[in-house]
Amino acid sequence: MINEKSVNVAKQDAGPLELKNVSDFLRHQKSAVAAPNIVTGQLNSTSHPWAMGGNFGIDQCLKNQDPPPGCWVDGETVHGDIYIKTQNWGTYTRPIFAYLKYVNTYTYPSGASQQYTTTQTVGLTETFTTEVKASYSVGANIDIVNVGSSIETGFSKSSSWSQQTTQSWTTTLQGPATFYIYQVALVYAHCATTAGKSCASSFKYQRTRVINDWRTDLYYLSAISKNDMVILSKPLIPLSWEQVQQYVLIDNWNTWYFDYSAYSDPFRRY
């Protein structure tokens, strides 16, 4: 996933880190520290597959009859403001993971087909927003992170990044059978520059990186719902939001990275 190449970045007070090559970047990543009282688990990055190619890769991993509970997602890094606590923070964002959220189980004894309606969620997942102990919001233009990564949520940009809402979802099921219904959630990694001292305590799972005496960067994950429902003939054990954060942000911190050159690229800023 990592290619040895130079990274040219502009010098800004709250801008990108001065990372000249991959070895510098890896030292930066490994120096970050985990939130207190979090025990490192035993999972490793090979526990779930990588989805390449945006929507196509995610579909290949999760929309089949024997999917894993989640998969890594490769994608572009973008830079723009995210509001946390009392102000906007210049933040790097990239897609990093996708997983299946449990929705419902339905048993249909008849051999005929039948219309089935359930509820799907739209926007920032409630498991994410209820865990953040501060005001949190992001503008719809952050969706360039999905455009650049060939990902579509299936919802409007504004609703995708707003507080969670629900809507009905209908499909046709052919019995007799028991159906296990899940919805795909997309996970994003964020680096909020200079926000560490002020906002780290607002996130249960987070990492911080001290850049200098006045700058500490904050790393955390968020999740939004995707308009993709997966119907399985046998159940899987879904990942909880806490398990996703533990796996991606804590246990496998050195598996992925941000492309900090997004700061200087007008096509990856919002």
PDB file of C-alpha atoms in Angstrom:
ATOM      1  CA  MET A   1       0.000   0.000   0.000  1.00  0.00           C
ATOM      2  CA  ILE A   2       2.934   2.326   0.663  1.00  0.00           C
ATOM      3  CA  ASN A   3       5.228   3.391  -2.148  1.00  0.00           C
ATOM      4  CA  GLU A   4       8.616   4.946  -1.495  1.00  0.00           C
ATOM      5  CA  LYS A   5       8.280   8.474  -2.900  1.00  0.00           C
ATOM      6  CA  SER A   6       8.876  12.059  -1.897  1.00  0.00           C
ATOM      7  CA  VAL A   7       6.062  14.151  -0.478  1.00  0.00           C
ATOM      8  CA  ASN A   8       6.211  17.878  -1.139  1.00  0.00           C
ATOM      9  CA  VAL A   9       4.247  19.977   1.317  1.00  0.00           C
ATOM     10  CA  ALA A  10       3.897  23.683   1.994  1.00  0.00           C
ATOM     11  CA  LYS A  11       5.018  25.208   5.268  1.00  0.00           C
ATOM     12  CA  GLN A  12       1.971  26.361   7.221  1.00  0.00           C
ATOM     13  CA  ASP A  13       1.423  26.880  10.929  1.00  0.00           C
ATOM     14  CA  ALA A  14      -1.430  24.383  11.068  1.00  0.00           C
ATOM     15  CA  GLY A  15      -0.768  22.647   7.795  1.00  0.00           C
ATOM     16  CA  PRO A  16       0.827  19.337   6.856  1.00  0.00           C
ATOM     17  CA  LEU A  17       3.720  17.684   8.585  1.00  0.00           C
ATOM     18  CA  GLU A  18       7.123  18.019   6.954  1.00  0.00           C
ATOM     19  CA  LEU A  19       7.532  14.401   5.934  1.00  0.00           C
ATOM     20  CA  LYS A  20      10.212  13.967   3.295  1.00  0.00           C
ATOM     21  CA  ASN A  21       9.743  10.265   2.666  1.00  0.00           C
ATOM     22  CA  VAL A  22       7.963   7.157   3.854  1.00  0.00           C
ATOM     23  CA  SER A  23      10.442   6.381   6.628  1.00  0.00           C
ATOM     24  CA  ASP A  24       9.801   9.809   8.170  1.00  0.00           C
ATOM     25  CA  PHE A  25       6.084   9.172   7.907  1.00  0.00           C
ATOM     26  CA  LEU A  26       6.290   5.803   9.621  1.00  0.00           C
ATOM     27  CA  ARG A  27       8.259   7.312  12.488  1.00  0.00           C
ATOM     28  CA  HIS A  28       5.531   9.929  12.806  1.00  0.00           C
ATOM     29  CA  GLN A  29       2.778   7.318  12.868  1.00  0.00           C
ATOM     30  CA  LYS A  30       4.513   5.052  15.374  1.00  0.00           C
ATOM     31  CA  SER A  31       5.160   7.950  17.743  1.00  0.00           C
ATOM     32  CA  ALA A  32       1.461   8.674  18.221  1.00  0.00           C
ATOM     33  CA  VAL A  33      -0.044   7.467  21.465  1.00  0.00           C
ATOM     34  CA  ALA A  34      -3.343   5.756  22.203  1.00  0.00           C
ATOM     35  CA  ALA A  35      -6.008   7.055  24.523  1.00  0.00           C
ATOM     36  CA  PRO A  36      -5.538   5.964  28.150  1.00  0.00           C
ATOM     37  CA  ASN A  37      -7.261   2.849  29.485  1.00  0.00           C
ATOM     38  CA  ILE A  38      -7.544   1.189  26.067  1.00  0.00           C
ATOM     39  CA  VAL A  39      -6.190  -2.359  25.901  1.00  0.00           C
ATOM     40  CA  THR A  40      -4.591  -3.375  22.618  1.00  0.00           C
ATOM     41  CA  GLY A  41      -6.416  -6.320  21.067  1.00  0.00           C
ATOM     42  CA  GLN A  42      -5.054  -9.344  19.253  1.00  0.00           C
ATOM     43  CA  LEU A  43      -6.435  -8.632  15.772  1.00  0.00           C
ATOM     44  CA  ASN A  44      -4.094  -7.759  12.924  1.00  0.00           C
ATOM     45  CA  SER A  45      -4.547  -6.100   9.548  1.00  0.00           C
ATOM     46  CA  THR A  46      -4.936  -9.449   7.781  1.00  0.00           C
ATOM     47  CA  SER A  47      -8.110 -10.222   9.749  1.00  0.00           C
ATOM     48  CA  HIS A  48     -10.167  -8.356   7.131  1.00  0.00           C
ATOM     49  CA  PRO A  49      -9.552  -7.944   3.371  1.00  0.00           C
ATOM     50  CA  TRP A  50      -8.706  -4.729   1.520  1.00  0.00           C
ATOM     51  CA  ALA A  51     -11.351  -3.291  -0.821  1.00  0.00           C
ATOM     52  CA  MET A  52      -9.736  -1.569  -3.793  1.00  0.00           C
ATOM     53  CA  GLY A  53     -11.540   0.554  -6.373  1.00  0.00           C
ATOM     54  CA  GLY A  54     -14.160   2.274  -4.232  1.00  0.00           C
ATOM     55  CA  ASN A  55     -17.735   1.017  -4.571  1.00  0.00           C
ATOM     56  CA  PHE A  56     -16.685  -1.941  -6.704  1.00  0.00           C
ATOM     57  CA  GLY A  57     -14.215  -3.201  -4.110  1.00  0.00           C
ATOM     58  CA  ILE A  58     -16.623  -2.698  -1.209  1.00  0.00           C
ATOM     59  CA  ASP A  59     -19.351  -4.579  -3.095  1.00  0.00           C
ATOM     60  CA  GLN A  60     -16.954  -7.416  -3.878  1.00  0.00           C
ATOM     61  CA  CYS A  61     -16.068  -7.759  -0.199  1.00  0.00           C
ATOM     62  CA  LEU A  62     -19.379  -7.227   1.561  1.00  0.00           C
ATOM     63  CA  LYS A  63     -22.243  -7.833  -0.893  1.00  0.00           C
ATOM     64  CA  ASN A  64     -22.047 -11.600  -1.275  1.00  0.00           C
ATOM     65  CA  GLN A  65     -23.458 -14.605   0.602  1.00  0.00           C
ATOM     66  CA  ASP A  66     -20.388 -15.212   2.745  1.00  0.00           C
ATOM     67  CA  PRO A  67     -18.939 -11.785   3.540  1.00  0.00           C
ATOM     68  CA  PRO A  68     -16.537 -10.835   6.319  1.00  0.00           C
ATOM     69  CA  PRO A  69     -18.037  -8.451   8.913  1.00  0.00           C
ATOM     70  CA  GLY A  70     -15.869  -5.646   7.544  1.00  0.00           C
ATOM     71  CA  CYS A  71     -13.122  -4.698   5.105  1.00  0.00           C
ATOM     72  CA  TRP A  72     -10.372  -2.131   4.743  1.00  0.00           C
ATOM     73  CA  VAL A  73     -11.050   0.628   2.191  1.00  0.00           C
ATOM     74  CA  ASP A  74      -8.357   2.341   0.126  1.00  0.00           C
ATOM     75  CA  GLY A  75      -9.089   5.937  -0.841  1.00  0.00           C
ATOM     76  CA  GLU A  76      -8.015   9.553  -1.302  1.00  0.00           C
ATOM     77  CA  THR A  77      -7.081  11.994   1.455  1.00  0.00           C
ATOM     78  CA  VAL A  78      -8.772  15.416   1.431  1.00  0.00           C
ATOM     79  CA  HIS A  79      -8.351  18.503   3.623  1.00  0.00           C
ATOM     80  CA  GLY A  80     -10.953  20.918   5.001  1.00  0.00           C
ATOM     81  CA  ASP A  81     -12.679  22.158   8.137  1.00  0.00           C
ATOM     82  CA  ILE A  82     -14.546  20.022  10.664  1.00  0.00           C
ATOM     83  CA  TYR A  83     -16.247  21.670  13.635  1.00  0.00           C
ATOM     84  CA  ILE A  84     -15.410  20.070  16.979  1.00  0.00           C
ATOM     85  CA  LYS A  85     -16.355  21.476  20.371  1.00  0.00           C
ATOM     86  CA  THR A  86     -16.060  25.252  19.861  1.00  0.00           C
ATOM     87  CA  GLN A  87     -14.429  25.858  16.467  1.00  0.00           C
ATOM     88  CA  ASN A  88     -13.429  24.585  13.040  1.00  0.00           C
ATOM     89  CA  TRP A  89     -10.218  22.599  12.737  1.00  0.00           C
ATOM     90  CA  GLY A  90      -8.247  22.012   9.545  1.00  0.00           C
ATOM     91  CA  THR A  91      -8.631  18.250   9.128  1.00  0.00           C
ATOM     92  CA  TYR A  92      -7.285  15.526   6.864  1.00  0.00           C
ATOM     93  CA  THR A  93      -9.917  12.876   6.030  1.00  0.00           C
ATOM     94  CA  ARG A  94      -9.795   9.579   4.146  1.00  0.00           C
ATOM     95  CA  PRO A  95     -12.029   6.478   3.861  1.00  0.00           C
ATOM     96  CA  ILE A  96     -10.440   3.611   5.755  1.00  0.00           C
ATOM     97  CA  PHE A  97     -12.949   0.828   6.509  1.00  0.00           C
ATOM     98  CA  ALA A  98     -16.466  -0.479   5.809  1.00  0.00           C
ATOM     99  CA  TYR A  99     -18.551  -2.849   7.888  1.00  0.00           C
ATOM    100  CA  LEU A 100     -21.984  -4.442   8.111  1.00  0.00           C
ATOM    101  CA  LYS A 101     -24.439  -3.085  10.696  1.00  0.00           C
ATOM    102  CA  TYR A 102     -27.160  -5.473  11.819  1.00  0.00           C
ATOM    103  CA  VAL A 103     -30.668  -4.310  10.868  1.00  0.00           C
ATOM    104  CA  ASN A 104     -33.167  -7.144  11.310  1.00  0.00           C
ATOM    105  CA  THR A 105     -33.966 -10.850  10.999  1.00  0.00           C
ATOM    106  CA  TYR A 106     -37.101 -11.954   9.163  1.00  0.00           C
ATOM    107  CA  THR A 107     -38.512 -15.466   8.750  1.00  0.00           C
ATOM    108  CA  TYR A 108     -40.917 -16.004   5.860  1.00  0.00           C
ATOM    109  CA  PRO A 109     -42.519 -19.477   5.983  1.00  0.00           C
ATOM    110  CA  SER A 110     -44.425 -19.315   2.707  1.00  0.00           C
ATOM    111  CA  GLY A 111     -42.953 -20.421  -0.601  1.00  0.00           C
ATOM    112  CA  ALA A 112     -44.283 -17.358  -2.391  1.00  0.00           C
ATOM    113  CA  SER A 113     -42.587 -13.982  -2.833  1.00  0.00           C
ATOM    114  CA  GLN A 114     -43.508 -11.113  -0.540  1.00  0.00           C
ATOM    115  CA  GLN A 115     -42.764  -7.411  -0.178  1.00  0.00           C
ATOM    116  CA  TYR A 116     -40.765  -6.729   2.981  1.00  0.00           C
ATOM    117  CA  THR A 117     -40.202  -3.289   4.501  1.00  0.00           C
ATOM    118  CA  THR A 118     -37.726  -2.323   7.199  1.00  0.00           C
ATOM    119  CA  THR A 119     -35.858   0.793   8.327  1.00  0.00           C
ATOM    120  CA  GLN A 120     -32.481   1.971   7.079  1.00  0.00           C
ATOM    121  CA  THR A 121     -30.369   4.786   8.502  1.00  0.00           C
ATOM    122  CA  VAL A 122     -29.018   7.875   6.729  1.00  0.00           C
ATOM    123  CA  GLY A 123     -26.137  10.133   7.793  1.00  0.00           C
ATOM    124  CA  LEU A 124     -23.541   9.999  10.554  1.00  0.00           C
ATOM    125  CA  THR A 125     -24.164   6.829  12.520  1.00  0.00           C
ATOM    126  CA  GLU A 126     -25.794   7.264  15.894  1.00  0.00           C
ATOM    127  CA  THR A 127     -23.145   5.063  17.495  1.00  0.00           C
ATOM    128  CA  PHE A 128     -20.547   7.633  16.412  1.00  0.00           C
ATOM    129  CA  THR A 129     -22.389  10.844  17.305  1.00  0.00           C
ATOM    130  CA  THR A 130     -23.581   9.676  20.723  1.00  0.00           C
ATOM    131  CA  GLU A 131     -20.023   8.754  21.679  1.00  0.00           C
ATOM    132  CA  VAL A 132     -18.588  12.206  20.830  1.00  0.00           C
ATOM    133  CA  LYS A 133     -18.735  14.340  23.974  1.00  0.00           C
ATOM    134  CA  ALA A 134     -18.755  17.688  22.160  1.00  0.00           C
ATOM    135  CA  SER A 135     -20.505  19.601  19.389  1.00  0.00           C
ATOM    136  CA  TYR A 136     -19.573  18.061  16.046  1.00  0.00           C
ATOM    137  CA  SER A 137     -20.493  18.960  12.473  1.00  0.00           C
ATOM    138  CA  VAL A 138     -19.054  18.848   8.977  1.00  0.00           C
ATOM    139  CA  GLY A 139     -20.176  20.485   5.757  1.00  0.00           C
ATOM    140  CA  ALA A 140     -21.506  18.534   2.788  1.00  0.00           C
ATOM    141  CA  ASN A 141     -18.496  19.506   0.665  1.00  0.00           C
ATOM    142  CA  ILE A 142     -16.408  16.947   2.546  1.00  0.00           C
ATOM    143  CA  ASP A 143     -18.040  14.461   0.187  1.00  0.00           C
ATOM    144  CA  ILE A 144     -15.209  15.122  -2.279  1.00  0.00           C
ATOM    145  CA  VAL A 145     -13.464  12.429  -0.229  1.00  0.00           C
ATOM    146  CA  ASN A 146     -15.959   9.953  -1.687  1.00  0.00           C
ATOM    147  CA  VAL A 147     -15.849  11.376  -5.213  1.00  0.00           C
ATOM    148  CA  GLY A 148     -12.061  11.071  -5.300  1.00  0.00           C
ATOM    149  CA  SER A 149     -12.263   7.538  -3.903  1.00  0.00           C
ATOM    150  CA  SER A 150     -14.958   6.304  -6.358  1.00  0.00           C
ATOM    151  CA  ILE A 151     -17.403   5.802  -3.487  1.00  0.00           C
ATOM    152  CA  GLU A 152     -21.096   6.701  -3.540  1.00  0.00           C
ATOM    153  CA  THR A 153     -23.190   6.732  -0.388  1.00  0.00           C
ATOM    154  CA  GLY A 154     -26.466   6.529  -2.315  1.00  0.00           C
ATOM    155  CA  PHE A 155     -27.813   9.509  -0.366  1.00  0.00           C
ATOM    156  CA  SER A 156     -27.479  13.266  -0.921  1.00  0.00           C
ATOM    157  CA  LYS A 157     -24.243  14.901   0.222  1.00  0.00           C
ATOM    158  CA  SER A 158     -25.979  16.969   2.875  1.00  0.00           C
ATOM    159  CA  SER A 159     -27.900  14.051   4.389  1.00  0.00           C
ATOM    160  CA  SER A 160     -24.871  11.745   4.274  1.00  0.00           C
ATOM    161  CA  TRP A 161     -22.879  13.976   6.636  1.00  0.00           C
ATOM    162  CA  SER A 162     -25.690  15.200   8.894  1.00  0.00           C
ATOM    163  CA  GLN A 163     -27.133  13.729  12.082  1.00  0.00           C
ATOM    164  CA  GLN A 164     -28.702  10.304  11.624  1.00  0.00           C
ATOM    165  CA  THR A 165     -32.217   9.988  10.263  1.00  0.00           C
ATOM    166  CA  THR A 166     -34.201   6.924   9.204  1.00  0.00           C
ATOM    167  CA  GLN A 167     -36.272   5.992   6.184  1.00  0.00           C
ATOM    168  CA  SER A 168     -38.166   2.944   5.004  1.00  0.00           C
ATOM    169  CA  TRP A 169     -36.577   0.405   2.694  1.00  0.00           C
ATOM    170  CA  THR A 170     -38.537  -2.215   0.759  1.00  0.00           C
ATOM    171  CA  THR A 171     -37.459  -5.331  -1.089  1.00  0.00           C
ATOM    172  CA  THR A 172     -38.979  -8.576  -2.368  1.00  0.00           C
ATOM    173  CA  LEU A 173     -38.144 -11.785  -0.505  1.00  0.00           C
ATOM    174  CA  GLN A 174     -38.693 -15.324  -1.752  1.00  0.00           C
ATOM    175  CA  GLY A 175     -39.569 -17.871   0.939  1.00  0.00           C
ATOM    176  CA  PRO A 176     -39.568 -20.141   2.692  1.00  0.00           C
ATOM    177  CA  ALA A 177     -36.410 -18.900   4.419  1.00  0.00           C
ATOM    178  CA  THR A 178     -34.944 -16.825   7.208  1.00  0.00           C
ATOM    179  CA  PHE A 179     -33.283 -13.605   6.068  1.00  0.00           C
ATOM    180  CA  TYR A 180     -30.560 -11.724   7.956  1.00  0.00           C
ATOM    181  CA  ILE A 181     -30.458  -8.075   6.945  1.00  0.00           C
ATOM    182  CA  TYR A 182     -27.501  -5.698   7.329  1.00  0.00           C
ATOM    183  CA  GLN A 183     -26.592  -2.195   6.147  1.00  0.00           C
ATOM    184  CA  VAL A 184     -23.135  -1.081   5.002  1.00  0.00           C
ATOM    185  CA  ALA A 185     -21.432   1.650   7.055  1.00  0.00           C
ATOM    186  CA  LEU A 186     -18.417   3.623   5.798  1.00  0.00           C
ATOM    187  CA  VAL A 187     -15.635   4.563   8.217  1.00  0.00           C
ATOM    188  CA  TYR A 188     -13.371   7.605   7.814  1.00  0.00           C
ATOM    189  CA  ALA A 189     -10.083   8.419   9.493  1.00  0.00           C
ATOM    190  CA  HIS A 190      -9.446  12.038  10.480  1.00  0.00           C
ATOM    191  CA  CYS A 191      -6.394  14.045  11.521  1.00  0.00           C
ATOM    192  CA  ALA A 192      -7.601  17.311  13.092  1.00  0.00           C
ATOM    193  CA  THR A 193      -4.526  19.535  13.157  1.00  0.00           C
ATOM    194  CA  THR A 194      -3.854  21.368  16.452  1.00  0.00           C
ATOM    195  CA  ALA A 195      -7.051  19.928  17.997  1.00  0.00           C
ATOM    196  CA  GLY A 196      -5.379  17.410  20.313  1.00  0.00           C
ATOM    197  CA  LYS A 197      -5.159  19.420  23.515  1.00  0.00           C
ATOM    198  CA  SER A 198      -8.635  20.899  23.199  1.00  0.00           C
ATOM    199  CA  CYS A 199     -10.638  17.986  21.809  1.00  0.00           C
ATOM    200  CA  ALA A 200      -8.957  14.637  22.550  1.00  0.00           C
ATOM    201  CA  SER A 201     -11.074  14.077  25.650  1.00  0.00           C
ATOM    202  CA  SER A 202     -14.223  14.311  23.494  1.00  0.00           C
ATOM    203  CA  PHE A 203     -13.442  10.960  21.826  1.00  0.00           C
ATOM    204  CA  LYS A 204     -13.306   7.612  23.603  1.00  0.00           C
ATOM    205  CA  TYR A 205     -10.951   6.158  20.991  1.00  0.00           C
ATOM    206  CA  GLN A 206      -8.315   8.577  19.731  1.00  0.00           C
ATOM    207  CA  ARG A 207      -4.640   9.156  19.193  1.00  0.00           C
ATOM    208  CA  THR A 208      -2.632  12.345  19.524  1.00  0.00           C
ATOM    209  CA  ARG A 209       0.659  13.513  18.069  1.00  0.00           C
ATOM    210  CA  VAL A 210       2.710  16.358  19.559  1.00  0.00           C
ATOM    211  CA  ILE A 211       4.198  18.391  16.706  1.00  0.00           C
ATOM    212  CA  ASN A 212       5.671  21.209  18.814  1.00  0.00           C
ATOM    213  CA  ASP A 213       4.953  23.179  21.992  1.00  0.00           C
ATOM    214  CA  TRP A 214       1.739  24.697  20.638  1.00  0.00           C
ATOM    215  CA  ARG A 215       0.509  22.045  18.212  1.00  0.00           C
ATOM    216  CA  THR A 216      -0.896  18.618  19.050  1.00  0.00           C
ATOM    217  CA  ASP A 217      -2.820  16.817  16.299  1.00  0.00           C
ATOM    218  CA  LEU A 218      -5.850  14.606  16.992  1.00  0.00           C
ATOM    219  CA  TYR A 219      -6.650  11.345  15.180  1.00  0.00           C
ATOM    220  CA  TYR A 220     -10.105   9.745  15.350  1.00  0.00           C
ATOM    221  CA  LEU A 221     -12.675   7.832  13.273  1.00  0.00           C
ATOM    222  CA  SER A 222     -16.215   8.661  12.150  1.00  0.00           C
ATOM    223  CA  ALA A 223     -18.842   6.595  10.319  1.00  0.00           C
ATOM    224  CA  ILE A 224     -21.751   7.230   7.959  1.00  0.00           C
ATOM    225  CA  SER A 225     -24.427   4.935   6.545  1.00  0.00           C
ATOM    226  CA  LYS A 226     -24.390   3.752   2.927  1.00  0.00           C
ATOM    227  CA  ASN A 227     -27.522   3.031   0.901  1.00  0.00           C
ATOM    228  CA  ASP A 228     -26.544  -0.605   0.538  1.00  0.00           C
ATOM    229  CA  MET A 229     -28.532  -3.329   2.268  1.00  0.00           C
ATOM    230  CA  VAL A 230     -27.120  -6.848   2.387  1.00  0.00           C
ATOM    231  CA  ILE A 231     -29.448  -9.846   2.818  1.00  0.00           C
ATOM    232  CA  LEU A 232     -27.806 -13.073   3.981  1.00  0.00           C
ATOM    233  CA  SER A 233     -29.124 -16.609   4.319  1.00  0.00           C
ATOM    234  CA  LYS A 234     -27.047 -17.211   7.446  1.00  0.00           C
ATOM    235  CA  PRO A 235     -26.106 -14.759  10.206  1.00  0.00           C
ATOM    236  CA  LEU A 236     -22.703 -13.250  10.803  1.00  0.00           C
ATOM    237  CA  ILE A 237     -21.389 -11.718  14.007  1.00  0.00           C
ATOM    238  CA  PRO A 238     -21.298  -7.981  13.246  1.00  0.00           C
ATOM    239  CA  LEU A 239     -18.604  -5.655  14.517  1.00  0.00           C
ATOM    240  CA  SER A 240     -19.617  -3.074  17.089  1.00  0.00           C
ATOM    241  CA  TRP A 241     -18.491   0.537  16.640  1.00  0.00           C
ATOM    242  CA  GLU A 242     -16.098   0.076  19.556  1.00  0.00           C
ATOM    243  CA  GLN A 243     -14.593  -3.007  17.896  1.00  0.00           C
ATOM    244  CA  VAL A 244     -14.122  -1.105  14.636  1.00  0.00           C
ATOM    245  CA  GLN A 245     -12.296   1.728  16.397  1.00  0.00           C
ATOM    246  CA  GLN A 246     -10.149  -0.685  18.386  1.00  0.00           C
ATOM    247  CA  TYR A 247      -9.243  -2.652  15.264  1.00  0.00           C
ATOM    248  CA  VAL A 248      -8.571   0.259  12.886  1.00  0.00           C
ATOM    249  CA  LEU A 249      -7.262   3.053  15.102  1.00  0.00           C
ATOM    250  CA  ILE A 250      -5.570   1.185  17.945  1.00  0.00           C
ATOM    251  CA  ASP A 251      -4.485  -2.296  16.836  1.00  0.00           C
ATOM    252  CA  ASN A 252      -3.566  -1.478  13.232  1.00  0.00           C
ATOM    253  CA  TRP A 253      -2.412   2.128  13.416  1.00  0.00           C
ATOM    254  CA  ASN A 254       0.696   1.432  11.338  1.00  0.00           C
ATOM    255  CA  THR A 255      -1.212  -0.304   8.530  1.00  0.00           C
ATOM    256  CA  TRP A 256      -2.592   2.873   6.920  1.00  0.00           C
ATOM    257  CA  TYR A 257      -1.670   6.527   6.444  1.00  0.00           C
ATOM    258  CA  PHE A 258      -2.844   9.957   5.296  1.00  0.00           C
ATOM    259  CA  ASP A 259      -1.550  11.675   2.172  1.00  0.00           C
ATOM    260  CA  TYR A 260      -0.664  15.055   3.663  1.00  0.00           C
ATOM    261  CA  SER A 261      -0.013  16.533   0.201  1.00  0.00           C
ATOM    262  CA  ALA A 262      -3.806  17.040   0.022  1.00  0.00           C
ATOM    263  CA  TYR A 263      -3.205  20.298   1.913  1.00  0.00           C
ATOM    264  CA  SER A 264      -1.514  21.782  -1.164  1.00  0.00           C
ATOM    265  CA  ASP A 265      -3.854  20.260  -3.769  1.00  0.00           C
ATOM    266  CA  PRO A 266      -6.857  22.485  -4.632  1.00  0.00           C
ATOM    267  CA  PHE A 267      -8.705  19.474  -6.040  1.00  0.00           C
ATOM    268  CA  ARG A 268      -8.574  17.730  -2.662  1.00  0.00           C
ATOM    269  CA  ARG A 269      -9.601  20.673  -0.488  1.00  0.00           C
ATOM    270  CA  TYR A 270     -13.118  21.692   0.489  1.00  0.00           C
TER     271      TYR A 270
END
